[in-house]
Amino acid sequence: MMRIKLKLFASLGQYLPPGAKQNIAELDISEGMTIAAVLGKVGVPRELVKLVFIDGIHQFPQDIDNRALESGETLAVWPPVAGG
Amino acid sequence: MHGGEKGKLMVVTGSKSLPEQNTFAQFPPGQLSENQSTRYSRHIALSRFGLKGQGRLSDSRVLIIGIGGLGSPIAIYLAAAGVGHLVLADFDRVELSNLQRQIIHTTHDLARLKVESARDHLAALNPDIRITPLARVLDEEELFSEVSQADVIVDATDNFESRFELNRVCVQTKTPLVSGAAIRMEGQVTVFDARREDSPCYRCLYSDEIEEGETCAQVGVLSPLLGIIGGIQATETLKILTSTGDALIGRVIFLDAFGMELRTMKLRRDPSCPVCG
């Protein structure tokens, strides 16, 4: 197991696990868990997982299913927005 | 109405009783009427902008796609600032439910074409600029033509499909794209500039497999949020037109108005992007 930080912003905040402070939660995850797997574990609907950042850097759409988290990293997700 | 004249602007003093309308046309290139020097005096006084920056604005052409919640403040600021030629594209008409946030339109404009309502508002605000309303969906050829003629494109649309299409043409023509979006109490804004090797494009940010999400009609949007995001878009547009400061390229600003949090995150160009890669 290893520990990461999860930040869910704006309307995604409703999916933060109990114990989260503001929009941040600490999560213990298995090694090798991908971005999609971590977010699936806390119940974020897959169609809302579009704007993903690790340590403040954008992750490409194709990385969501492939990129594994590493210990100490911060995973942040913003909801997709197209309105105007 | 007419476009700004080419060349640097110089203040012409001592001109009397100049009509407010069409003042650019009454002076040779490189000169500014007394009315204009007064109108733009706070830009001219701005040390890193000045007369040169104002001159560049008057020579510029900007295409705004969408004259709704975001397009309203963007168009107002760009017109007030003296952008010489604004092209407004929107096929929609003004509805009562628009007026809570689409501040360029008024109750008197109900049922009018948005681009015509906006044109009248902007012409009253600044008679020096040229405004071209396009009250139709732009087909591929027309979109390509309009984007090619513009110095900057401002994306104020309300759906992913239009955003992807606009992005594709901007990459193709290497035209800067100022992109903003807002819904509920959250917004985002960034700049894509295909003239730069390191700039990502909209398709690097979002996969085009994305489904059309919730609309403002379904989940709502807080009115001034559009002013904040639109104001940043207008700011970035003026900066690009005048080569002032650092454009918001390779960074995206997210605003969560509920917690009033503003965050800047880094964007990268995707080497395997099907549009710009």
CSV table of C-alpha atoms in Angstrom, one decimal:
chain,number,residue,atom,x,y,z
A,1,MET,CA,0.0,0.0,0.0
A,2,MET,CA,1.0,3.6,-0.5
A,3,ARG,CA,-0.4,7.0,0.3
A,4,ILE,CA,-1.5,9.7,-2.2
A,5,LYS,CA,-3.5,12.9,-2.0
A,6,LEU,CA,-6.7,13.2,-3.9
A,7,LYS,CA,-8.2,16.6,-4.7
A,8,LEU,CA,-11.6,16.8,-6.3
A,9,PHE,CA,-12.7,20.3,-7.3
A,10,ALA,CA,-15.9,22.2,-7.8
A,11,SER,CA,-18.9,19.9,-8.3
A,12,LEU,CA,-16.7,16.7,-8.0
A,13,GLY,CA,-16.2,17.5,-4.3
A,14,GLN,CA,-19.3,15.4,-3.6
A,15,TYR,CA,-17.3,12.3,-4.3
A,16,LEU,CA,-14.6,12.9,-1.7
A,17,PRO,CA,-14.4,10.1,0.8
A,18,PRO,CA,-15.3,10.7,4.5
A,19,GLY,CA,-12.6,12.5,6.4
A,20,ALA,CA,-11.7,14.8,3.6
A,21,LYS,CA,-10.7,18.3,4.6
A,22,GLN,CA,-12.1,21.0,2.2
A,23,ASN,CA,-11.4,19.3,-1.2
A,24,ILE,CA,-8.5,17.1,-0.2
A,25,ALA,CA,-8.4,13.5,1.0
A,26,GLU,CA,-5.5,11.2,1.8
A,27,LEU,CA,-5.9,7.8,0.3
A,28,ASP,CA,-4.1,4.5,0.8
A,29,ILE,CA,-4.0,2.7,-2.5
A,30,SER,CA,-2.4,-0.5,-3.9
A,31,GLU,CA,0.8,-0.1,-5.9
A,32,GLY,CA,0.1,0.1,-9.7
A,33,MET,CA,-3.4,1.6,-9.4
A,34,THR,CA,-4.1,3.8,-12.4
A,35,ILE,CA,-5.8,7.2,-12.4
A,36,ALA,CA,-9.0,5.6,-13.5
A,37,ALA,CA,-8.8,2.9,-10.9
A,38,VAL,CA,-8.3,5.3,-8.0
A,39,LEU,CA,-11.1,7.5,-9.1
A,40,GLY,CA,-13.4,4.5,-9.7
A,41,LYS,CA,-12.6,3.4,-6.1
A,42,VAL,CA,-14.0,6.6,-4.7
A,43,GLY,CA,-17.0,6.5,-7.0
A,44,VAL,CA,-16.3,9.4,-9.5
A,45,PRO,CA,-18.3,8.6,-12.6
A,46,ARG,CA,-16.0,7.8,-15.5
A,47,GLU,CA,-17.6,10.3,-17.8
A,48,LEU,CA,-16.6,13.1,-15.4
A,49,VAL,CA,-12.9,12.1,-15.4
A,50,LYS,CA,-11.6,14.3,-18.1
A,51,LEU,CA,-9.4,17.0,-16.6
A,52,VAL,CA,-6.8,15.2,-14.6
A,53,PHE,CA,-3.6,16.6,-13.1
A,54,ILE,CA,-0.8,14.9,-11.2
A,55,ASP,CA,1.3,17.3,-9.1
A,56,GLY,CA,-0.2,20.2,-11.0
A,57,ILE,CA,0.6,18.8,-14.5
A,58,HIS,CA,-2.1,17.9,-17.0
A,59,GLN,CA,-2.4,14.2,-17.9
A,60,PHE,CA,-3.3,13.4,-21.4
A,61,PRO,CA,-6.7,11.7,-22.0
A,62,GLN,CA,-5.0,8.4,-23.0
A,63,ASP,CA,-3.1,8.3,-19.8
A,64,ILE,CA,-6.1,8.1,-17.6
A,65,ASP,CA,-6.4,4.4,-18.0
A,66,ASN,CA,-2.7,3.7,-18.1
A,67,ARG,CA,-0.8,6.1,-15.7
A,68,ALA,CA,-0.1,4.5,-12.3
A,69,LEU,CA,0.1,6.7,-9.3
A,70,GLU,CA,3.3,6.8,-7.2
A,71,SER,CA,3.6,7.2,-3.5
A,72,GLY,CA,3.3,10.9,-2.4
A,73,GLU,CA,1.7,12.2,-5.6
A,74,THR,CA,-1.3,14.5,-5.6
A,75,LEU,CA,-4.1,13.5,-8.0
A,76,ALA,CA,-6.4,16.4,-8.9
A,77,VAL,CA,-9.5,16.3,-11.0
A,78,TRP,CA,-11.7,19.2,-12.3
A,79,PRO,CA,-15.0,18.6,-14.0
A,80,PRO,CA,-15.3,19.1,-17.7
A,81,VAL,CA,-16.8,22.5,-18.6
A,82,ALA,CA,-18.1,23.6,-22.0
A,83,GLY,CA,-20.8,26.1,-21.2
A,84,GLY,CA,-20.6,29.7,-22.3
B,1,MET,CA,-18.3,52.2,-39.2
B,2,HIS,CA,-14.8,51.3,-40.4
B,3,GLY,CA,-11.6,49.5,-39.4
B,4,GLY,CA,-8.7,51.2,-37.7
B,5,GLU,CA,-6.1,52.8,-39.9
B,6,LYS,CA,-2.7,51.1,-40.2
B,7,GLY,CA,0.4,52.4,-38.6
B,8,LYS,CA,1.3,53.9,-35.3
B,9,LEU,CA,-1.0,56.3,-33.7
B,10,MET,CA,-0.1,59.8,-32.7
B,11,VAL,CA,-2.2,62.2,-30.7
B,12,VAL,CA,-3.5,65.2,-32.7
B,13,THR,CA,-4.0,68.1,-30.4
B,14,GLY,CA,-6.1,71.2,-31.0
B,15,SER,CA,-8.8,69.5,-33.0
B,16,LYS,CA,-12.2,71.0,-32.2
B,17,SER,CA,-15.7,69.8,-32.4
B,18,LEU,CA,-14.7,66.5,-33.9
B,19,PRO,CA,-17.7,64.2,-34.3
B,20,GLU,CA,-17.4,61.1,-32.1
B,21,GLN,CA,-18.3,58.8,-34.9
B,22,ASN,CA,-15.9,57.7,-37.6
B,23,THR,CA,-13.1,59.8,-36.2
B,24,PHE,CA,-10.4,57.3,-37.3
B,25,ALA,CA,-11.3,57.9,-40.9
B,26,GLN,CA,-10.8,61.7,-40.6
B,27,PHE,CA,-7.1,61.4,-39.7
B,28,PRO,CA,-4.3,60.0,-41.7
B,29,PRO,CA,-2.6,56.8,-40.6
B,30,GLY,CA,-0.6,57.2,-37.4
B,31,GLN,CA,-2.7,59.9,-35.9
B,32,LEU,CA,-5.3,59.9,-33.2
B,33,SER,CA,-8.1,62.4,-32.9
B,34,GLU,CA,-8.6,64.4,-29.7
B,35,ASN,CA,-11.7,62.4,-28.9
B,36,GLN,CA,-9.8,59.2,-29.3
B,37,SER,CA,-6.8,60.4,-27.3
B,38,THR,CA,-9.3,61.1,-24.5
B,39,ARG,CA,-11.3,57.9,-25.0
B,40,TYR,CA,-8.1,55.7,-24.8
B,41,SER,CA,-6.2,57.9,-22.4
B,42,ARG,CA,-6.0,55.2,-19.7
B,43,HIS,CA,-4.5,52.8,-22.1
B,44,ILE,CA,-2.1,55.3,-23.4
B,45,ALA,CA,-1.1,56.1,-19.9
B,46,LEU,CA,-0.4,52.5,-19.2
B,47,SER,CA,3.4,52.2,-19.3
B,48,ARG,CA,3.6,48.8,-20.9
B,49,PHE,CA,0.8,49.4,-23.4
B,50,GLY,CA,0.8,53.1,-24.5
B,51,LEU,CA,0.0,54.6,-27.8
B,52,LYS,CA,1.8,51.8,-29.6
B,53,GLY,CA,-0.5,49.2,-28.0
B,54,GLN,CA,-3.6,51.3,-28.8
B,55,GLY,CA,-2.5,51.5,-32.4
B,56,ARG,CA,-2.1,47.8,-32.6
B,57,LEU,CA,-5.6,47.3,-31.2
B,58,SER,CA,-7.1,49.6,-33.8
B,59,ASP,CA,-5.4,47.6,-36.6
B,60,SER,CA,-6.7,44.3,-35.2
B,61,ARG,CA,-9.5,42.0,-36.2
B,62,VAL,CA,-11.0,39.6,-33.6
B,63,LEU,CA,-13.6,36.8,-34.3
B,64,ILE,CA,-15.9,36.1,-31.3
B,65,ILE,CA,-17.8,32.8,-31.6
B,66,GLY,CA,-20.9,32.9,-29.4
B,67,ILE,CA,-22.6,36.2,-28.1
B,68,GLY,CA,-24.1,34.7,-25.0
B,69,GLY,CA,-22.9,34.6,-21.4
B,70,LEU,CA,-19.2,34.8,-22.1
B,71,GLY,CA,-19.4,36.6,-25.5
B,72,SER,CA,-21.3,39.5,-23.9
B,73,PRO,CA,-18.5,40.8,-21.6
B,74,ILE,CA,-15.8,39.8,-24.0
B,75,ALA,CA,-17.4,41.8,-26.8
B,76,ILE,CA,-18.1,44.8,-24.6
B,77,TYR,CA,-14.5,45.0,-23.3
B,78,LEU,CA,-12.9,44.5,-26.7
B,79,ALA,CA,-15.1,47.2,-28.2
B,80,ALA,CA,-14.5,49.6,-25.4
B,81,ALA,CA,-10.8,48.9,-25.6
B,82,GLY,CA,-10.8,49.9,-29.3
B,83,VAL,CA,-10.2,46.7,-31.2
B,84,GLY,CA,-10.6,47.9,-34.7
B,85,HIS,CA,-12.8,45.2,-36.2
B,86,LEU,CA,-15.0,42.7,-34.3
B,87,VAL,CA,-16.7,39.9,-36.1
B,88,LEU,CA,-19.5,38.4,-34.1
B,89,ALA,CA,-20.9,34.9,-34.9
B,90,ASP,CA,-24.1,33.6,-33.4
B,91,PHE,CA,-27.2,32.2,-35.0
B,92,ASP,CA,-29.4,32.5,-31.9
B,93,ARG,CA,-32.0,35.0,-30.8
B,94,VAL,CA,-32.3,36.8,-27.5
B,95,GLU,CA,-34.6,35.0,-25.0
B,96,LEU,CA,-35.8,36.2,-21.6
B,97,SER,CA,-33.8,33.5,-19.8
B,98,ASN,CA,-30.6,34.9,-21.4
B,99,LEU,CA,-30.9,38.3,-19.7
B,100,GLN,CA,-29.7,37.1,-16.2
B,101,ARG,CA,-26.2,36.9,-17.6
B,102,GLN,CA,-25.9,37.9,-21.2
B,103,ILE,CA,-25.3,41.5,-20.4
B,104,ILE,CA,-24.9,42.9,-23.9
B,105,HIS,CA,-28.7,42.3,-24.5
B,106,THR,CA,-31.6,44.1,-22.9
B,107,THR,CA,-35.3,43.5,-22.4
B,108,HIS,CA,-35.9,45.6,-25.5
B,109,ASP,CA,-33.8,43.1,-27.6
B,110,LEU,CA,-36.0,40.1,-26.9
B,111,ALA,CA,-36.5,37.9,-30.1
B,112,ARG,CA,-33.8,39.9,-31.9
B,113,LEU,CA,-30.8,38.2,-33.4
B,114,LYS,CA,-28.1,38.3,-30.8
B,115,VAL,CA,-25.5,39.6,-33.2
B,116,GLU,CA,-27.7,42.5,-34.2
B,117,SER,CA,-28.5,43.3,-30.6
B,118,ALA,CA,-24.8,43.1,-29.8
B,119,ARG,CA,-23.8,45.2,-32.8
B,120,ASP,CA,-26.2,48.0,-31.7
B,121,HIS,CA,-24.9,48.0,-28.1
B,122,LEU,CA,-21.2,48.0,-29.2
B,123,ALA,CA,-21.7,50.7,-31.9
B,124,ALA,CA,-23.2,52.9,-29.2
B,125,LEU,CA,-20.4,52.1,-26.9
B,126,ASN,CA,-17.6,52.8,-29.4
B,127,PRO,CA,-18.5,54.3,-32.8
B,128,ASP,CA,-14.9,54.1,-33.9
B,129,ILE,CA,-14.8,50.4,-34.5
B,130,ARG,CA,-16.1,48.2,-37.2
B,131,ILE,CA,-18.5,45.4,-36.3
B,132,THR,CA,-19.5,42.5,-38.6
B,133,PRO,CA,-22.5,40.4,-37.4
B,134,LEU,CA,-22.7,36.9,-38.7
B,135,ALA,CA,-26.1,35.5,-37.8
B,136,ARG,CA,-25.7,31.9,-39.0
B,137,VAL,CA,-23.9,28.7,-38.3
B,138,LEU,CA,-20.5,29.0,-40.1
B,139,ASP,CA,-19.9,26.1,-42.4
B,140,GLU,CA,-16.4,24.7,-42.7
B,141,GLU,CA,-15.4,26.9,-45.6
B,142,GLU,CA,-16.7,30.1,-44.0
B,143,LEU,CA,-15.2,29.2,-40.6
B,144,PHE,CA,-11.8,28.7,-42.3
B,145,SER,CA,-12.1,32.0,-44.1
B,146,GLU,CA,-13.2,34.0,-41.0
B,147,VAL,CA,-10.5,32.4,-38.8
B,148,SER,CA,-7.8,33.1,-41.4
B,149,GLN,CA,-8.7,36.8,-41.5
B,150,ALA,CA,-8.7,37.3,-37.8
B,151,ASP,CA,-5.8,38.0,-35.5
B,152,VAL,CA,-7.3,36.3,-32.5
B,153,ILE,CA,-10.3,33.9,-32.1
B,154,VAL,CA,-12.3,34.0,-28.9
B,155,ASP,CA,-14.2,30.8,-28.1
B,156,ALA,CA,-17.4,31.7,-26.2
B,157,THR,CA,-19.4,28.7,-27.5
B,158,ASP,CA,-21.5,26.5,-25.2
B,159,ASN,CA,-20.7,23.0,-26.5
B,160,PHE,CA,-17.8,20.6,-27.0
B,161,GLU,CA,-18.5,19.9,-30.7
B,162,SER,CA,-18.1,23.6,-31.7
B,163,ARG,CA,-15.0,23.9,-29.5
B,164,PHE,CA,-13.3,20.9,-31.2
B,165,GLU,CA,-14.1,22.3,-34.6
B,166,LEU,CA,-12.9,25.8,-33.8
B,167,ASN,CA,-9.7,24.3,-32.3
B,168,ARG,CA,-9.0,22.3,-35.5
B,169,VAL,CA,-9.3,25.3,-37.7
B,170,CYS,CA,-7.2,27.5,-35.4
B,171,VAL,CA,-4.4,24.8,-35.4
B,172,GLN,CA,-4.7,24.6,-39.2
B,173,THR,CA,-4.4,28.3,-39.7
B,174,LYS,CA,-2.0,28.9,-36.8
B,175,THR,CA,-4.4,31.4,-35.2
B,176,PRO,CA,-4.4,32.1,-31.5
B,177,LEU,CA,-7.5,30.8,-29.7
B,178,VAL,CA,-8.6,32.2,-26.4
B,179,SER,CA,-10.7,29.6,-24.8
B,180,GLY,CA,-13.1,30.0,-21.8
B,181,ALA,CA,-16.0,28.0,-20.4
B,182,ALA,CA,-18.3,28.2,-17.4
B,183,ILE,CA,-21.2,26.4,-15.8
B,184,ARG,CA,-22.7,26.2,-12.3
B,185,MET,CA,-20.2,28.0,-10.2
B,186,GLU,CA,-17.1,26.8,-12.0
B,187,GLY,CA,-15.1,28.1,-14.9
B,188,GLN,CA,-11.9,27.6,-16.8
B,189,VAL,CA,-9.8,29.7,-19.2
B,190,THR,CA,-6.7,29.2,-21.2
B,191,VAL,CA,-5.0,30.2,-24.5
B,192,PHE,CA,-3.9,28.0,-27.3
B,193,ASP,CA,-1.4,29.4,-29.8
B,194,ALA,CA,-0.5,27.2,-32.7
B,195,ARG,CA,2.2,29.6,-33.8
B,196,ARG,CA,4.2,28.3,-30.9
B,197,GLU,CA,5.8,24.9,-31.0
B,198,ASP,CA,5.2,24.2,-27.3
B,199,SER,CA,1.6,25.3,-27.2
B,200,PRO,CA,-1.0,22.5,-26.6
B,201,CYS,CA,-4.3,22.7,-28.3
B,202,TYR,CA,-7.9,22.1,-27.1
B,203,ARG,CA,-7.7,18.4,-28.2
B,204,CYS,CA,-4.6,17.9,-26.0
B,205,LEU,CA,-6.8,19.0,-23.1
B,206,TYR,CA,-10.0,17.0,-23.9
B,207,SER,CA,-10.5,13.8,-25.8
B,208,ASP,CA,-13.0,14.3,-28.6
B,209,GLU,CA,-14.8,11.2,-27.4
B,210,ILE,CA,-16.3,13.3,-24.6
B,211,GLU,CA,-20.0,13.4,-24.5
B,212,GLU,CA,-21.9,16.6,-24.4
B,213,GLY,CA,-22.3,17.2,-20.7
B,214,GLU,CA,-24.7,19.2,-18.7
B,215,THR,CA,-25.9,22.5,-20.1
B,216,CYS,CA,-26.4,25.8,-18.2
B,217,ALA,CA,-30.1,25.4,-19.0
B,218,GLN,CA,-30.1,22.1,-17.0
B,219,VAL,CA,-27.8,22.9,-14.1
B,220,GLY,CA,-27.6,26.7,-14.1
B,221,VAL,CA,-24.8,29.1,-14.0
B,222,LEU,CA,-24.0,32.0,-11.6
B,223,SER,CA,-24.3,35.2,-13.6
B,224,PRO,CA,-21.0,37.1,-12.6
B,225,LEU,CA,-18.9,34.0,-13.1
B,226,LEU,CA,-19.2,34.7,-16.9
B,227,GLY,CA,-18.0,38.2,-16.3
B,228,ILE,CA,-14.9,36.8,-14.5
B,229,ILE,CA,-14.0,34.2,-17.1
B,230,GLY,CA,-15.0,36.5,-20.0
B,231,GLY,CA,-12.9,39.3,-18.5
B,232,ILE,CA,-9.9,37.1,-18.4
B,233,GLN,CA,-10.5,36.1,-22.0
B,234,ALA,CA,-10.8,39.7,-23.1
B,235,THR,CA,-7.6,40.5,-21.1
B,236,GLU,CA,-5.7,37.7,-22.8
B,237,THR,CA,-7.0,38.8,-26.2
B,238,LEU,CA,-5.7,42.4,-25.7
B,239,LYS,CA,-2.4,41.0,-24.5
B,240,ILE,CA,-1.9,38.8,-27.6
B,241,LEU,CA,-3.0,41.6,-30.0
B,242,THR,CA,-0.4,44.0,-28.5
B,243,SER,CA,2.3,41.4,-27.6
B,244,THR,CA,2.0,42.5,-24.0
B,245,GLY,CA,3.0,40.3,-21.1
B,246,ASP,CA,2.9,36.5,-20.9
B,247,ALA,CA,-0.1,34.9,-22.5
B,248,LEU,CA,-1.9,32.1,-20.7
B,249,ILE,CA,-0.4,29.5,-22.9
B,250,GLY,CA,0.5,26.1,-21.4
B,251,ARG,CA,-1.5,27.0,-18.3
B,252,VAL,CA,-5.2,26.8,-17.5
B,253,ILE,CA,-6.9,28.8,-14.8
B,254,PHE,CA,-9.7,27.0,-12.9
B,255,LEU,CA,-12.2,29.0,-10.9
B,256,ASP,CA,-14.4,27.5,-8.3
B,257,ALA,CA,-16.7,30.3,-7.2
B,258,PHE,CA,-18.4,28.3,-4.5
B,259,GLY,CA,-15.2,28.1,-2.5
B,260,MET,CA,-13.8,31.1,-4.3
B,261,GLU,CA,-10.7,29.2,-5.3
B,262,LEU,CA,-8.6,30.2,-8.3
B,263,ARG,CA,-5.9,27.7,-9.4
B,264,THR,CA,-3.4,27.6,-12.2
B,265,MET,CA,-2.4,24.2,-13.6
B,266,LYS,CA,0.2,23.3,-16.2
B,267,LEU,CA,-0.8,22.0,-19.7
B,268,ARG,CA,1.4,20.1,-22.1
B,269,ARG,CA,1.3,19.6,-25.8
B,270,ASP,CA,0.4,16.0,-26.5
B,271,PRO,CA,2.9,14.5,-29.0
B,272,SER,CA,0.3,12.0,-30.1
B,273,CYS,CA,-2.5,14.6,-30.4
B,274,PRO,CA,-4.5,13.9,-33.6
B,275,VAL,CA,-4.9,17.6,-34.2
B,276,CYS,CA,-1.6,19.3,-33.3
B,277,GLY,CA,0.7,16.4,-32.7
